[in-house]
Amino acid sequence: MPDLSKSDISPKSIPPRGSHIVILTGAGISKESGLDTFRDADGIWSRVRWQDVATPEAFARDPDKVHAFYNMRRARNKSLDLQPNAAHVALARLEASWPGQVLIITQNVDTLHERAGTKNLLHMHGLHAQARCNHCGHVVEWSGDMSMQDICEGCSQPGGMRPNVVWFGETPMYLDKISDALRDCDLFVSIGTSGNVYPAAGFVQVAQRHGCHTAELNLEPSAGASLFAEAHYGPATVTVPAYVDALLKAI
Ligand code: APR
């Protein structure tokens, strides 16, 4: 790991005042808060097959197994004293201080961005702390275990409650808003994602097609690293605050 001092990380391109910044985050931004990533050597998918717990077919085949997987993650997250880290806090500071729009699109299902103070935020893969009814679509906050016995408060039917997260093969949320934001952005920054899952992994190309400058801040080069105009590698709690400081200093 290179020795990263804050001086190593200066943006190659500073967008003008009033410009729009779009930021995509993945599991890597929450790693230093204590949450596992998915594809690192010690990641979630090294312990369980996503085909068994994160597809509509898996839920139809064995709903108790899927509920057990999400119940275990919900309980683990509750047991950890999860706190936003310096990277989440830096992005909230950027949104508060940047003289233009800042939008965060996160693939993460945790609430660390909002707890750091971010307001303009889209959870394109849903939220762990919510449940959705397969019968009527009713969405409700959910903190404890979930099972097929739970009754939907919307339609009063049992057997329909599922985690309100986007599974493989399902359509991510807010894609219209995301494509509008990528069309209008001047700077697109991808943080803590391996670039393996579409459509998120393709956002960099959409942004570039509209003339947007693109940067990757990651622990190591992602699968899409060659697509970015700029890259800074290292832990998010080092690269993101340094990058944000440099952006704010330059305006
Ligand atoms: N700082 C910055 N980046 C980090 C850190 C860190 N401390 N630790 C790990 N990373 C990087 C890894 O190098 C990797 O490139 O974060 C990335 C995490 O990649 P994944 O585990 O694949 O997570 P993500 O890209 O968010 O996955 C996308 O896949 O399984 C689905 O729905 C799930 O939203 C998830 C999607």
Short mmCIF file of N, CA and C in Angstrom, two decimals, residues 47-203:
data_model
loop_
_atom_site.label_atom_id
_atom_site.label_comp_id
_atom_site.label_asym_id
_atom_site.label_seq_id
_atom_site.Cartn_x
_atom_site.Cartn_y
_atom_site.Cartn_z
N ARG A 47 -18.43 -16.29 1.91
CA ARG A 47 -18.98 -17.18 2.95
C ARG A 47 -20.33 -17.77 2.56
N VAL A 48 -21.02 -17.12 1.65
CA VAL A 48 -22.34 -17.64 1.23
C VAL A 48 -22.52 -17.31 -0.25
N ARG A 49 -23.20 -18.21 -0.98
CA ARG A 49 -23.40 -18.00 -2.43
C ARG A 49 -24.55 -17.03 -2.64
N TRP A 50 -24.30 -15.96 -3.41
CA TRP A 50 -25.38 -14.98 -3.63
C TRP A 50 -26.56 -15.64 -4.33
N GLN A 51 -26.30 -16.70 -5.09
CA GLN A 51 -27.38 -17.41 -5.79
C GLN A 51 -28.35 -18.06 -4.79
N ASP A 52 -27.90 -18.28 -3.57
CA ASP A 52 -28.75 -18.94 -2.56
C ASP A 52 -29.53 -17.97 -1.70
N VAL A 53 -29.10 -16.68 -1.67
CA VAL A 53 -29.73 -15.76 -0.71
C VAL A 53 -30.08 -14.38 -1.28
N ALA A 54 -29.70 -14.12 -2.52
CA ALA A 54 -29.90 -12.73 -3.01
C ALA A 54 -30.47 -12.70 -4.43
N THR A 55 -31.45 -13.59 -4.68
CA THR A 55 -32.19 -13.57 -5.95
C THR A 55 -33.67 -13.87 -5.66
N PRO A 56 -34.59 -13.39 -6.52
CA PRO A 56 -36.01 -13.73 -6.32
C PRO A 56 -36.25 -15.25 -6.37
N GLU A 57 -35.44 -15.94 -7.20
CA GLU A 57 -35.59 -17.40 -7.31
C GLU A 57 -35.22 -18.08 -5.98
N ALA A 58 -34.15 -17.56 -5.34
CA ALA A 58 -33.74 -18.13 -4.05
C ALA A 58 -34.85 -17.92 -3.02
N PHE A 59 -35.49 -16.74 -3.06
CA PHE A 59 -36.55 -16.45 -2.08
C PHE A 59 -37.76 -17.36 -2.33
N ALA A 60 -38.05 -17.61 -3.60
CA ALA A 60 -39.19 -18.50 -3.91
C ALA A 60 -38.85 -19.95 -3.50
N ARG A 61 -37.58 -20.32 -3.67
CA ARG A 61 -37.15 -21.70 -3.41
C ARG A 61 -37.07 -21.98 -1.92
N ASP A 62 -36.46 -21.03 -1.17
CA ASP A 62 -36.23 -21.27 0.26
C ASP A 62 -36.26 -19.94 1.03
N PRO A 63 -37.46 -19.39 1.23
CA PRO A 63 -37.57 -18.08 1.87
C PRO A 63 -36.98 -18.03 3.29
N ASP A 64 -37.06 -19.15 4.00
CA ASP A 64 -36.50 -19.15 5.37
C ASP A 64 -34.99 -18.95 5.34
N LYS A 65 -34.34 -19.52 4.33
CA LYS A 65 -32.86 -19.38 4.21
C LYS A 65 -32.50 -17.92 3.90
N VAL A 66 -33.29 -17.30 3.04
CA VAL A 66 -33.04 -15.89 2.68
C VAL A 66 -33.29 -15.00 3.89
N HIS A 67 -34.40 -15.25 4.58
CA HIS A 67 -34.69 -14.45 5.78
C HIS A 67 -33.58 -14.64 6.83
N ALA A 68 -33.09 -15.86 6.98
CA ALA A 68 -32.04 -16.12 7.98
C ALA A 68 -30.77 -15.32 7.64
N PHE A 69 -30.46 -15.24 6.36
CA PHE A 69 -29.26 -14.50 5.91
C PHE A 69 -29.39 -13.01 6.26
N TYR A 70 -30.54 -12.43 5.92
CA TYR A 70 -30.71 -10.99 6.20
C TYR A 70 -30.93 -10.73 7.69
N ASN A 71 -31.58 -11.66 8.39
CA ASN A 71 -31.75 -11.49 9.84
C ASN A 71 -30.39 -11.48 10.53
N MET A 72 -29.49 -12.36 10.06
CA MET A 72 -28.15 -12.44 10.67
C MET A 72 -27.39 -11.14 10.41
N ARG A 73 -27.50 -10.60 9.18
CA ARG A 73 -26.79 -9.34 8.87
C ARG A 73 -27.39 -8.17 9.63
N ARG A 74 -28.74 -8.17 9.74
CA ARG A 74 -29.40 -7.07 10.48
C ARG A 74 -28.97 -7.12 11.95
N ALA A 75 -28.95 -8.33 12.53
CA ALA A 75 -28.58 -8.48 13.95
C ALA A 75 -27.12 -8.09 14.15
N ARG A 76 -26.26 -8.48 13.18
CA ARG A 76 -24.82 -8.16 13.32
C ARG A 76 -24.62 -6.65 13.26
N ASN A 77 -25.28 -6.01 12.30
CA ASN A 77 -25.14 -4.55 12.17
C ASN A 77 -25.60 -3.86 13.44
N LYS A 78 -26.70 -4.42 14.05
CA LYS A 78 -27.23 -3.82 15.29
C LYS A 78 -26.24 -4.03 16.44
N SER A 79 -25.54 -5.17 16.42
CA SER A 79 -24.65 -5.47 17.57
C SER A 79 -23.37 -4.63 17.50
N LEU A 80 -22.95 -4.31 16.25
CA LEU A 80 -21.76 -3.44 16.11
C LEU A 80 -22.18 -2.03 16.45
N ASP A 81 -21.28 -1.24 16.99
CA ASP A 81 -21.62 0.16 17.19
C ASP A 81 -21.24 0.91 15.91
N LEU A 82 -22.06 0.68 14.85
CA LEU A 82 -21.71 1.21 13.53
C LEU A 82 -21.74 2.73 13.52
N GLN A 83 -20.65 3.32 13.11
CA GLN A 83 -20.60 4.78 13.01
C GLN A 83 -20.12 5.17 11.62
N PRO A 84 -20.65 6.28 11.07
CA PRO A 84 -20.08 6.78 9.81
C PRO A 84 -18.58 7.03 10.02
N ASN A 85 -17.78 6.79 8.97
CA ASN A 85 -16.35 7.05 9.11
C ASN A 85 -15.98 8.37 8.43
N ALA A 86 -14.69 8.67 8.40
CA ALA A 86 -14.24 9.99 7.89
C ALA A 86 -14.61 10.19 6.43
N ALA A 87 -14.78 9.08 5.70
CA ALA A 87 -15.15 9.23 4.27
C ALA A 87 -16.61 9.68 4.14
N HIS A 88 -17.50 9.05 4.92
CA HIS A 88 -18.91 9.47 4.91
C HIS A 88 -19.04 10.93 5.35
N VAL A 89 -18.30 11.28 6.39
CA VAL A 89 -18.38 12.65 6.94
C VAL A 89 -17.85 13.66 5.91
N ALA A 90 -16.80 13.30 5.21
CA ALA A 90 -16.23 14.22 4.20
C ALA A 90 -17.23 14.47 3.06
N LEU A 91 -17.96 13.43 2.66
CA LEU A 91 -18.94 13.61 1.58
C LEU A 91 -20.10 14.48 2.03
N ALA A 92 -20.48 14.35 3.31
CA ALA A 92 -21.55 15.23 3.84
C ALA A 92 -21.06 16.68 3.87
N ARG A 93 -19.78 16.85 4.20
CA ARG A 93 -19.19 18.20 4.22
C ARG A 93 -19.15 18.78 2.81
N LEU A 94 -18.82 17.94 1.83
CA LEU A 94 -18.79 18.41 0.43
C LEU A 94 -20.17 18.89 0.03
N GLU A 95 -21.20 18.10 0.36
CA GLU A 95 -22.58 18.50 -0.01
C GLU A 95 -22.94 19.83 0.65
N ALA A 96 -22.52 20.02 1.89
CA ALA A 96 -22.90 21.24 2.63
C ALA A 96 -22.13 22.46 2.12
N SER A 97 -20.91 22.25 1.60
CA SER A 97 -20.05 23.41 1.28
C SER A 97 -19.88 23.67 -0.22
N TRP A 98 -20.21 22.68 -1.05
CA TRP A 98 -19.96 22.85 -2.50
C TRP A 98 -20.99 23.82 -3.10
N PRO A 99 -20.55 24.84 -3.87
CA PRO A 99 -21.49 25.79 -4.48
C PRO A 99 -22.12 25.21 -5.74
N GLY A 100 -22.82 24.15 -5.59
CA GLY A 100 -23.50 23.47 -6.70
C GLY A 100 -24.14 22.22 -6.13
N GLN A 101 -24.75 21.39 -7.02
CA GLN A 101 -25.44 20.22 -6.50
C GLN A 101 -24.47 19.05 -6.31
N VAL A 102 -24.63 18.34 -5.19
CA VAL A 102 -23.88 17.09 -4.96
C VAL A 102 -24.92 16.00 -4.74
N LEU A 103 -24.85 14.94 -5.54
CA LEU A 103 -25.77 13.80 -5.37
C LEU A 103 -24.94 12.55 -5.06
N ILE A 104 -25.32 11.86 -4.01
CA ILE A 104 -24.68 10.56 -3.73
C ILE A 104 -25.64 9.45 -4.13
N ILE A 105 -25.16 8.56 -4.98
CA ILE A 105 -25.88 7.34 -5.36
C ILE A 105 -25.14 6.20 -4.66
N THR A 106 -25.82 5.52 -3.73
CA THR A 106 -25.09 4.45 -3.06
C THR A 106 -25.68 3.09 -3.41
N GLN A 107 -24.78 2.11 -3.56
CA GLN A 107 -25.19 0.71 -3.74
C GLN A 107 -25.39 0.07 -2.38
N ASN A 108 -24.99 0.78 -1.33
CA ASN A 108 -25.00 0.20 0.01
C ASN A 108 -26.40 0.25 0.62
N VAL A 109 -26.68 -0.73 1.45
CA VAL A 109 -28.01 -0.82 2.09
C VAL A 109 -27.93 -0.39 3.55
N ASP A 110 -26.74 0.13 3.95
CA ASP A 110 -26.64 0.67 5.32
C ASP A 110 -27.05 2.14 5.29
N THR A 111 -27.14 2.75 6.50
CA THR A 111 -27.60 4.15 6.56
C THR A 111 -26.47 5.08 7.02
N LEU A 112 -25.24 4.71 6.72
CA LEU A 112 -24.11 5.50 7.22
C LEU A 112 -23.99 6.87 6.52
N HIS A 113 -24.38 6.96 5.27
CA HIS A 113 -24.34 8.28 4.61
C HIS A 113 -25.31 9.25 5.28
N GLU A 114 -26.55 8.81 5.49
CA GLU A 114 -27.52 9.74 6.09
C GLU A 114 -27.11 10.05 7.52
N ARG A 115 -26.54 9.08 8.21
CA ARG A 115 -26.12 9.35 9.60
C ARG A 115 -24.94 10.30 9.67
N ALA A 116 -24.20 10.42 8.54
CA ALA A 116 -23.08 11.39 8.49
C ALA A 116 -23.59 12.78 8.13
N GLY A 117 -24.88 12.87 7.70
CA GLY A 117 -25.46 14.16 7.39
C GLY A 117 -25.78 14.37 5.93
N THR A 118 -25.51 13.38 5.07
CA THR A 118 -25.84 13.53 3.65
C THR A 118 -27.35 13.59 3.47
N LYS A 119 -27.81 14.51 2.63
CA LYS A 119 -29.25 14.67 2.42
C LYS A 119 -29.65 14.18 1.01
N ASN A 120 -28.88 14.60 -0.01
CA ASN A 120 -29.25 14.30 -1.40
C ASN A 120 -28.66 12.93 -1.75
N LEU A 121 -29.45 11.87 -1.53
CA LEU A 121 -28.93 10.50 -1.49
C LEU A 121 -29.94 9.55 -2.13
N LEU A 122 -29.47 8.66 -2.98
CA LEU A 122 -30.34 7.64 -3.57
C LEU A 122 -29.78 6.25 -3.25
N HIS A 123 -30.58 5.43 -2.59
CA HIS A 123 -30.18 4.05 -2.29
C HIS A 123 -30.65 3.15 -3.44
N MET A 124 -29.79 2.99 -4.45
CA MET A 124 -30.25 2.29 -5.67
C MET A 124 -30.45 0.79 -5.44
N HIS A 125 -29.88 0.26 -4.36
CA HIS A 125 -30.10 -1.17 -4.04
C HIS A 125 -30.97 -1.35 -2.82
N GLY A 126 -31.67 -0.29 -2.41
CA GLY A 126 -32.61 -0.41 -1.30
C GLY A 126 -31.95 -0.25 0.06
N LEU A 127 -32.67 -0.65 1.10
CA LEU A 127 -32.22 -0.45 2.48
C LEU A 127 -32.48 -1.69 3.32
N HIS A 128 -31.44 -2.10 4.06
CA HIS A 128 -31.54 -3.23 4.99
C HIS A 128 -32.64 -3.01 6.02
N ALA A 129 -32.78 -1.77 6.43
CA ALA A 129 -33.67 -1.45 7.57
C ALA A 129 -35.11 -1.25 7.11
N GLN A 130 -35.47 -1.80 5.93
CA GLN A 130 -36.86 -1.71 5.46
C GLN A 130 -37.32 -3.09 5.00
N ALA A 131 -38.64 -3.29 5.04
CA ALA A 131 -39.25 -4.51 4.49
C ALA A 131 -40.28 -4.08 3.46
N ARG A 132 -40.50 -4.96 2.45
CA ARG A 132 -41.51 -4.67 1.42
C ARG A 132 -42.41 -5.90 1.27
N CYS A 133 -43.70 -5.64 1.10
CA CYS A 133 -44.65 -6.76 0.95
C CYS A 133 -44.73 -7.20 -0.51
N ASN A 134 -44.51 -8.48 -0.75
CA ASN A 134 -44.60 -9.01 -2.12
C ASN A 134 -46.03 -9.01 -2.64
N HIS A 135 -46.99 -8.96 -1.71
CA HIS A 135 -48.39 -8.97 -2.16
C HIS A 135 -48.85 -7.58 -2.60
N CYS A 136 -48.54 -6.56 -1.76
CA CYS A 136 -49.15 -5.24 -2.05
C CYS A 136 -48.11 -4.15 -2.27
N GLY A 137 -46.83 -4.44 -2.04
CA GLY A 137 -45.79 -3.44 -2.28
C GLY A 137 -45.57 -2.48 -1.13
N HIS A 138 -46.35 -2.63 -0.04
CA HIS A 138 -46.21 -1.72 1.12
C HIS A 138 -44.79 -1.82 1.68
N VAL A 139 -44.16 -0.67 1.95
CA VAL A 139 -42.79 -0.63 2.50
C VAL A 139 -42.86 -0.09 3.92
N VAL A 140 -42.11 -0.74 4.80
CA VAL A 140 -42.16 -0.34 6.22
C VAL A 140 -40.76 -0.46 6.82
N GLU A 141 -40.45 0.41 7.79
CA GLU A 141 -39.15 0.30 8.49
C GLU A 141 -39.13 -1.03 9.22
N TRP A 142 -37.95 -1.69 9.28
CA TRP A 142 -37.89 -3.01 9.92
C TRP A 142 -36.55 -3.18 10.60
N SER A 143 -36.54 -3.44 11.92
CA SER A 143 -35.22 -3.55 12.59
C SER A 143 -34.97 -4.96 13.13
N GLY A 144 -36.00 -5.73 13.38
CA GLY A 144 -35.79 -7.06 14.00
C GLY A 144 -35.74 -8.16 12.96
N ASP A 145 -35.95 -9.41 13.41
CA ASP A 145 -35.99 -10.54 12.47
C ASP A 145 -37.25 -10.47 11.62
N MET A 146 -37.18 -11.08 10.43
CA MET A 146 -38.33 -11.11 9.52
C MET A 146 -38.56 -12.57 9.14
N SER A 147 -39.83 -12.96 8.96
CA SER A 147 -40.11 -14.36 8.58
C SER A 147 -41.37 -14.42 7.73
N MET A 148 -41.65 -15.58 7.22
CA MET A 148 -42.85 -15.76 6.38
C MET A 148 -44.13 -15.67 7.21
N GLN A 149 -43.98 -15.68 8.53
CA GLN A 149 -45.17 -15.57 9.39
C GLN A 149 -45.58 -14.10 9.59
N ASP A 150 -44.66 -13.18 9.26
CA ASP A 150 -44.99 -11.76 9.51
C ASP A 150 -46.15 -11.31 8.63
N ILE A 151 -46.99 -10.45 9.22
CA ILE A 151 -48.19 -9.98 8.52
C ILE A 151 -47.96 -8.54 8.03
N CYS A 152 -48.30 -8.29 6.80
CA CYS A 152 -48.13 -6.94 6.23
C CYS A 152 -49.16 -5.99 6.84
N GLU A 153 -48.69 -4.82 7.31
CA GLU A 153 -49.65 -3.88 7.92
C GLU A 153 -50.44 -3.14 6.83
N GLY A 154 -50.01 -3.35 5.57
CA GLY A 154 -50.74 -2.70 4.47
C GLY A 154 -51.92 -3.54 4.02
N CYS A 155 -51.69 -4.82 3.78
CA CYS A 155 -52.78 -5.66 3.23
C CYS A 155 -53.21 -6.76 4.19
N SER A 156 -52.56 -6.77 5.38
CA SER A 156 -52.92 -7.74 6.44
C SER A 156 -52.74 -9.19 6.03
N GLN A 157 -51.93 -9.41 4.99
CA GLN A 157 -51.68 -10.81 4.59
C GLN A 157 -50.33 -11.29 5.12
N PRO A 158 -50.21 -12.55 5.51
CA PRO A 158 -48.90 -13.09 5.88
C PRO A 158 -48.17 -13.60 4.64
N GLY A 159 -46.88 -13.94 4.86
CA GLY A 159 -46.16 -14.66 3.81
C GLY A 159 -45.66 -13.81 2.67
N GLY A 160 -45.72 -12.46 2.84
CA GLY A 160 -45.26 -11.64 1.71
C GLY A 160 -44.07 -10.75 2.04
N MET A 161 -43.73 -10.63 3.34
CA MET A 161 -42.69 -9.65 3.71
C MET A 161 -41.31 -10.12 3.28
N ARG A 162 -40.56 -9.24 2.63
CA ARG A 162 -39.18 -9.53 2.19
C ARG A 162 -38.32 -8.30 2.46
N PRO A 163 -36.99 -8.46 2.54
CA PRO A 163 -36.14 -7.27 2.72
C PRO A 163 -36.33 -6.30 1.53
N ASN A 164 -36.38 -5.00 1.81
CA ASN A 164 -36.57 -4.04 0.72
C ASN A 164 -35.21 -3.70 0.09
N VAL A 165 -34.52 -4.77 -0.37
CA VAL A 165 -33.24 -4.60 -1.06
C VAL A 165 -33.40 -5.13 -2.48
N VAL A 166 -32.52 -4.70 -3.39
CA VAL A 166 -32.60 -5.13 -4.79
C VAL A 166 -31.73 -6.37 -4.97
N TRP A 167 -32.32 -7.47 -5.37
CA TRP A 167 -31.59 -8.71 -5.57
C TRP A 167 -31.05 -8.82 -7.00
N PHE A 168 -30.12 -9.70 -7.21
CA PHE A 168 -29.59 -9.94 -8.55
C PHE A 168 -30.76 -10.32 -9.47
N GLY A 169 -30.78 -9.70 -10.64
CA GLY A 169 -31.87 -9.98 -11.59
C GLY A 169 -33.04 -9.03 -11.44
N GLU A 170 -33.02 -8.21 -10.37
CA GLU A 170 -34.09 -7.20 -10.20
C GLU A 170 -33.60 -5.84 -10.67
N THR A 171 -34.52 -4.94 -10.92
CA THR A 171 -34.16 -3.60 -11.43
C THR A 171 -33.82 -2.67 -10.27
N PRO A 172 -32.63 -2.08 -10.28
CA PRO A 172 -32.28 -1.12 -9.22
C PRO A 172 -33.28 0.04 -9.17
N MET A 173 -33.29 0.76 -8.07
CA MET A 173 -34.23 1.86 -7.84
C MET A 173 -33.66 3.17 -8.40
N TYR A 174 -34.56 4.12 -8.70
CA TYR A 174 -34.22 5.50 -9.07
C TYR A 174 -33.41 5.63 -10.37
N LEU A 175 -33.53 4.68 -11.28
CA LEU A 175 -32.69 4.74 -12.50
C LEU A 175 -33.00 5.98 -13.35
N ASP A 176 -34.24 6.44 -13.36
CA ASP A 176 -34.55 7.66 -14.15
C ASP A 176 -33.81 8.87 -13.57
N LYS A 177 -33.90 9.01 -12.25
CA LYS A 177 -33.22 10.15 -11.59
C LYS A 177 -31.71 10.05 -11.80
N ILE A 178 -31.20 8.83 -11.76
CA ILE A 178 -29.75 8.62 -11.92
C ILE A 178 -29.32 8.99 -13.32
N SER A 179 -30.10 8.60 -14.32
CA SER A 179 -29.65 8.92 -15.68
C SER A 179 -29.75 10.44 -15.93
N ASP A 180 -30.73 11.11 -15.34
CA ASP A 180 -30.78 12.59 -15.45
C ASP A 180 -29.54 13.21 -14.81
N ALA A 181 -29.17 12.69 -13.63
CA ALA A 181 -28.02 13.27 -12.90
C ALA A 181 -26.71 13.04 -13.68
N LEU A 182 -26.57 11.87 -14.29
CA LEU A 182 -25.34 11.58 -15.04
C LEU A 182 -25.26 12.42 -16.31
N ARG A 183 -26.42 12.76 -16.85
CA ARG A 183 -26.45 13.59 -18.06
C ARG A 183 -25.97 15.00 -17.74
N ASP A 184 -26.28 15.48 -16.53
CA ASP A 184 -26.01 16.88 -16.18
C ASP A 184 -24.74 17.07 -15.36
N CYS A 185 -24.00 15.98 -15.10
CA CYS A 185 -22.90 16.16 -14.11
C CYS A 185 -21.61 16.64 -14.77
N ASP A 186 -20.81 17.33 -13.96
CA ASP A 186 -19.49 17.82 -14.42
C ASP A 186 -18.37 17.00 -13.82
N LEU A 187 -18.64 16.34 -12.69
CA LEU A 187 -17.65 15.49 -12.05
C LEU A 187 -18.36 14.25 -11.51
N PHE A 188 -17.86 13.07 -11.90
CA PHE A 188 -18.39 11.80 -11.41
C PHE A 188 -17.28 11.08 -10.64
N VAL A 189 -17.55 10.78 -9.35
CA VAL A 189 -16.52 10.13 -8.53
C VAL A 189 -17.07 8.80 -8.04
N SER A 190 -16.33 7.72 -8.28
CA SER A 190 -16.74 6.39 -7.84
C SER A 190 -15.86 5.99 -6.65
N ILE A 191 -16.49 5.60 -5.54
CA ILE A 191 -15.75 5.34 -4.30
C ILE A 191 -16.10 3.96 -3.75
N GLY A 192 -15.09 3.10 -3.53
CA GLY A 192 -15.29 1.86 -2.79
C GLY A 192 -16.18 0.85 -3.46
N THR A 193 -16.06 0.74 -4.80
CA THR A 193 -16.85 -0.28 -5.48
C THR A 193 -15.97 -1.02 -6.47
N SER A 194 -16.23 -2.33 -6.62
CA SER A 194 -15.34 -3.16 -7.45
C SER A 194 -15.67 -3.07 -8.93
N GLY A 195 -16.79 -2.40 -9.26
CA GLY A 195 -17.11 -2.23 -10.68
C GLY A 195 -17.53 -3.54 -11.34
N ASN A 196 -18.11 -4.42 -10.55
CA ASN A 196 -18.54 -5.73 -11.09
C ASN A 196 -20.01 -5.81 -11.41
N VAL A 197 -20.82 -4.91 -10.82
CA VAL A 197 -22.28 -5.08 -10.92
C VAL A 197 -22.88 -3.92 -11.71
N TYR A 198 -23.59 -4.26 -12.77
CA TYR A 198 -24.27 -3.25 -13.59
C TYR A 198 -25.70 -3.08 -13.10
N PRO A 199 -26.35 -1.92 -13.35
CA PRO A 199 -25.85 -0.81 -14.17
C PRO A 199 -24.84 0.11 -13.48
N ALA A 200 -24.64 0.00 -12.16
CA ALA A 200 -23.76 0.95 -11.47
C ALA A 200 -22.36 0.99 -12.10
N ALA A 201 -21.86 -0.17 -12.50
CA ALA A 201 -20.49 -0.23 -13.04
C ALA A 201 -20.37 0.51 -14.37
N GLY A 202 -21.51 0.78 -15.01
CA GLY A 202 -21.48 1.48 -16.30
C GLY A 202 -21.72 2.97 -16.19
N PHE A 203 -21.98 3.48 -14.97
CA PHE A 203 -22.28 4.91 -14.82
C PHE A 203 -21.12 5.77 -15.31
#
